[in-house]
PDB file of C-alpha atoms in Angstrom:
ATOM      1  CA  MET A   2    -128.309 257.713   0.919  1.00 92.00           C
ATOM      2  CA  THR A   3    -130.791 257.919  -1.444  1.00 97.00           C
ATOM      3  CA  VAL A   4    -132.322 257.405  -4.245  1.00 98.00           C
ATOM      4  CA  LYS A   5    -134.892 259.355  -6.556  1.00 98.00           C
ATOM      5  CA  ILE A   6    -137.994 258.080  -8.102  1.00 98.00           C
ATOM      6  CA  ILE A   7    -139.916 260.427 -10.499  1.00 98.00           C
ATOM      7  CA  LEU A   8    -143.645 259.622 -11.548  1.00 97.00           C
ATOM      8  CA  ARG A   9    -144.941 262.256 -13.914  1.00 95.00           C
ATOM      9  CA  ASN A  10    -144.338 265.566 -12.023  1.00 94.00           C
ATOM     10  CA  THR A  11    -143.975 264.072  -8.400  1.00 97.00           C
ATOM     11  CA  GLU A  12    -140.629 262.982  -7.423  1.00 98.00           C
ATOM     12  CA  TYR A  13    -140.059 260.920  -4.308  1.00 98.00           C
ATOM     13  CA  GLU A  14    -136.388 259.960  -2.070  1.00 98.00           C
ATOM     14  CA  VAL A  15    -135.995 256.000  -0.899  1.00 98.00           C
ATOM     15  CA  ARG A  16    -132.993 254.503   0.624  1.00 97.00           C
ATOM     16  CA  ALA A  17    -130.827 252.918  -1.721  1.00 98.00           C
ATOM     17  CA  GLY A  18    -130.641 249.240  -1.185  1.00 98.00           C
ATOM     18  CA  MET A  19    -134.336 248.801  -1.940  1.00 97.00           C
ATOM     19  CA  THR A  20    -135.239 246.942  -4.587  1.00 98.00           C
ATOM     20  CA  VAL A  21    -137.921 248.098  -6.950  1.00 98.00           C
ATOM     21  CA  LEU A  22    -140.755 246.506  -5.689  1.00 98.00           C
ATOM     22  CA  HIS A  23    -140.426 247.504  -2.076  1.00 98.00           C
ATOM     23  CA  SER A  24    -139.580 251.399  -3.519  1.00 98.00           C
ATOM     24  CA  LEU A  25    -142.557 250.943  -4.975  1.00 98.00           C
ATOM     25  CA  GLU A  26    -144.427 249.901  -2.318  1.00 97.00           C
ATOM     26  CA  LYS A  27    -143.039 252.298   0.269  1.00 97.00           C
ATOM     27  CA  ILE A  28    -144.219 255.482  -1.727  1.00 98.00           C
ATOM     28  CA  GLY A  29    -147.579 253.723  -2.409  1.00 97.00           C
ATOM     29  CA  VAL A  30    -147.704 252.982  -6.111  1.00 97.00           C
ATOM     30  CA  GLU A  31    -149.010 249.990  -7.480  1.00 95.00           C
ATOM     31  CA  PRO A  32    -145.829 248.243  -8.983  1.00 95.00           C
ATOM     32  CA  GLU A  33    -148.637 246.770 -11.552  1.00 94.00           C
ATOM     33  CA  SER A  34    -149.231 250.373 -12.737  1.00 95.00           C
ATOM     34  CA  VAL A  35    -145.638 251.543 -13.676  1.00 97.00           C
ATOM     35  CA  LEU A  36    -142.874 250.441 -15.199  1.00 97.00           C
ATOM     36  CA  ALA A  37    -139.666 251.530 -13.603  1.00 98.00           C
ATOM     37  CA  THR A  38    -136.625 253.003 -15.834  1.00 98.00           C
ATOM     38  CA  ARG A  39    -132.585 254.023 -15.284  1.00 97.00           C
ATOM     39  CA  ASP A  40    -131.135 256.072 -18.020  1.00 96.00           C
ATOM     40  CA  GLY A  41    -133.754 254.509 -20.832  1.00 94.00           C
ATOM     41  CA  GLU A  42    -133.253 250.617 -19.226  1.00 97.00           C
ATOM     42  CA  LEU A  43    -136.258 248.740 -17.811  1.00 98.00           C
ATOM     43  CA  LEU A  44    -135.504 247.767 -14.599  1.00 98.00           C
ATOM     44  CA  THR A  45    -137.076 244.418 -12.862  1.00 97.00           C
ATOM     45  CA  ASP A  46    -138.775 244.342  -9.301  1.00 97.00           C
ATOM     46  CA  ASP A  47    -135.763 242.825  -8.002  1.00 98.00           C
ATOM     47  CA  GLU A  48    -133.392 244.818  -9.061  1.00 97.00           C
ATOM     48  CA  ILE A  49    -131.408 246.936  -6.277  1.00 98.00           C
ATOM     49  CA  LEU A  50    -131.869 250.621  -6.364  1.00 98.00           C
ATOM     50  CA  HIS A  51    -128.250 252.122  -5.671  1.00 98.00           C
ATOM     51  CA  GLU A  52    -127.143 256.082  -3.770  1.00 97.00           C
ATOM     52  CA  GLY A  53    -127.766 258.385  -6.062  1.00 97.00           C
ATOM     53  CA  GLU A  54    -129.724 257.150  -8.803  1.00 97.00           C
ATOM     54  CA  VAL A  55    -132.651 258.572 -10.599  1.00 98.00           C
ATOM     55  CA  ILE A  56    -135.426 255.990 -11.724  1.00 98.00           C
ATOM     56  CA  LYS A  57    -138.211 257.270 -13.914  1.00 98.00           C
ATOM     57  CA  LEU A  58    -141.712 255.439 -13.837  1.00 98.00           C
ATOM     58  CA  VAL A  59    -143.522 255.244 -16.830  1.00 97.00           C
ATOM     59  CA  ALA A  60    -147.573 254.935 -16.153  1.00 94.00           C
ATOM     60  CA  VAL A  61    -148.833 251.349 -17.937  1.00 93.00           C
ATOM     61  CA  ILE A  62    -151.682 251.867 -20.927  1.00 84.00           C
ATOM     62  CA  SER A  63    -153.755 249.116 -21.623  1.00 75.00           C
ATOM     63  CA  GLY A  64    -157.385 249.051 -23.410  1.00 71.00           C
ATOM     64  CA  GLY A  65    -159.141 246.517 -24.900  1.00 68.00           C
TER      65      GLY A  65
END
């Protein structure tokens, strides 16, 4: 029961049933540095991840 998380060209697998926030912490990605999307839809940090999903992480770019 896993969920695939993709950041750039790297793929990670986490357990289904975790929240977006917990899964990011598990793979060592700063939650503030990425936006999580599923099928083009933005996910919130408390969204539960389900079996077989593919989550794409988009790096947040800030400047000034």
